[in-house]
mmCIF file of C-alpha atoms in Angstrom:
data_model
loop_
_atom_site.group_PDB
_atom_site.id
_atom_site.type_symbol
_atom_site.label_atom_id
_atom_site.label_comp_id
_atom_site.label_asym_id
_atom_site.label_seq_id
_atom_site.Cartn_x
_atom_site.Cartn_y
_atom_site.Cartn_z
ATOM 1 C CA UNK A 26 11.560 -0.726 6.301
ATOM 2 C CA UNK A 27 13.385 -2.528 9.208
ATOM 3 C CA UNK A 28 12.327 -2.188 13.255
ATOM 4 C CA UNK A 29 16.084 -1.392 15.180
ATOM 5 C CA UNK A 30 15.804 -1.025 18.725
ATOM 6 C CA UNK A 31 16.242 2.347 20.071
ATOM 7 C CA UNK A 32 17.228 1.642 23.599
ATOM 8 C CA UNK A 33 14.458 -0.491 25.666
ATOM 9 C CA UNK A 34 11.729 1.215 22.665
ATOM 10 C CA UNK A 35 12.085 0.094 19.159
ATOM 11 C CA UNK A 36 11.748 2.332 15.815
ATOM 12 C CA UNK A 37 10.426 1.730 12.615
ATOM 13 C CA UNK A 38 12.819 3.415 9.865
ATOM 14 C CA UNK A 39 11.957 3.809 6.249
ATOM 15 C CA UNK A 40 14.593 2.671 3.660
ATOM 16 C CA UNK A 41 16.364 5.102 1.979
ATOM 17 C CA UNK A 42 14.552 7.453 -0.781
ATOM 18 C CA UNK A 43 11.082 5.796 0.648
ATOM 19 C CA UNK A 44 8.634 7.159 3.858
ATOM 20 C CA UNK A 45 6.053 5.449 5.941
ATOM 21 C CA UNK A 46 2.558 6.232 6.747
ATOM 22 C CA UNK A 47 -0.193 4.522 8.353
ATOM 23 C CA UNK A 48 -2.377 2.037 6.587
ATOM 24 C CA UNK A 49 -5.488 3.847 7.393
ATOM 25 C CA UNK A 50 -3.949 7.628 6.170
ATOM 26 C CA UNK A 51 -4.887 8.103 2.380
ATOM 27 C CA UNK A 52 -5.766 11.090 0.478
ATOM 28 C CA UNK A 53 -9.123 12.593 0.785
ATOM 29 C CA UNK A 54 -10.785 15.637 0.617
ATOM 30 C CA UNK A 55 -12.448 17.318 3.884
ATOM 31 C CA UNK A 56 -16.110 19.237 3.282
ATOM 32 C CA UNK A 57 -14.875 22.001 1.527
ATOM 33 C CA UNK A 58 -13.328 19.905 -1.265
ATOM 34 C CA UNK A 59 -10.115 20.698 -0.144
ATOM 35 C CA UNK A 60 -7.474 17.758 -0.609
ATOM 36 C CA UNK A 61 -5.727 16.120 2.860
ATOM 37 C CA UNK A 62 -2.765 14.281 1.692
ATOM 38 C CA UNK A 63 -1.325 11.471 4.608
ATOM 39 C CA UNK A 64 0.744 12.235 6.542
ATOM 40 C CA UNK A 65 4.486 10.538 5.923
ATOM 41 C CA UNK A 66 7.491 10.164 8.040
ATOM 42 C CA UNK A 67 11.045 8.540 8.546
ATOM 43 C CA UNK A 68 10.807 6.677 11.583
ATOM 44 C CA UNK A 69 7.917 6.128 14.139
ATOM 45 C CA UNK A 70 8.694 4.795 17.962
ATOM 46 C CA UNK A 71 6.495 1.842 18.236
ATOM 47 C CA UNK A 72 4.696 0.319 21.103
ATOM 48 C CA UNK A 73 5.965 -1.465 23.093
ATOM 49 C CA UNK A 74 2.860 -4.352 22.886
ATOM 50 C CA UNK A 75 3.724 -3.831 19.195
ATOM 51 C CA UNK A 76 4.087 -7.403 17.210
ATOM 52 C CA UNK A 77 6.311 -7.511 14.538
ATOM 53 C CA UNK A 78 4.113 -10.084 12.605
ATOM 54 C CA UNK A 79 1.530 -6.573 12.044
ATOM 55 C CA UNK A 80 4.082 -4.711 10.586
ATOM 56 C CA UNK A 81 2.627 -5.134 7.106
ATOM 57 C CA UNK A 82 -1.005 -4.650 8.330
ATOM 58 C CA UNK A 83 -0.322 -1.048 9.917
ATOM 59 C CA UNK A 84 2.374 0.594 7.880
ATOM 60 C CA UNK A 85 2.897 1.393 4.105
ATOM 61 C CA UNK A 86 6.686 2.186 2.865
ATOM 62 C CA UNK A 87 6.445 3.863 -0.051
ATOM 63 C CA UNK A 88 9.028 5.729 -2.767
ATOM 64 C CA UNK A 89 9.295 9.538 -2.541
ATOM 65 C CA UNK A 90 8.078 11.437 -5.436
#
């Protein structure tokens, strides 16, 4: 995954064949036992207090299946 800047606002974008999710997203299953996959995207506008050096700490890249 690589940030680009997007105008004054810079992106996160997933390499190819692989998605992004948040750290903190994983599966799980709600009350009624039903399973809540994460949720998993191509490119996320980041904020713009957003350090680079955190990257790794708030974001997963991982291969689609």
């Amino acid at each position: 995954m690589e940030i680009r800047y997007y105008g004054a606002k810079k992106i996160l974008i997933a390499d190819t064949n692989k998605h992004i999710r948040s750290i903190d997203d994983v599966s799980r299953e709600d009350e009624n036992g039903n399973k809540i996959e994460p949720y998993y995207t191509s490119v996320i506008f980041l904020a713009d207090n957003f350090e680079d050096s955190k990257l790794n700490e708030l974001y997963v890249e991982e291969e689609i299946k």
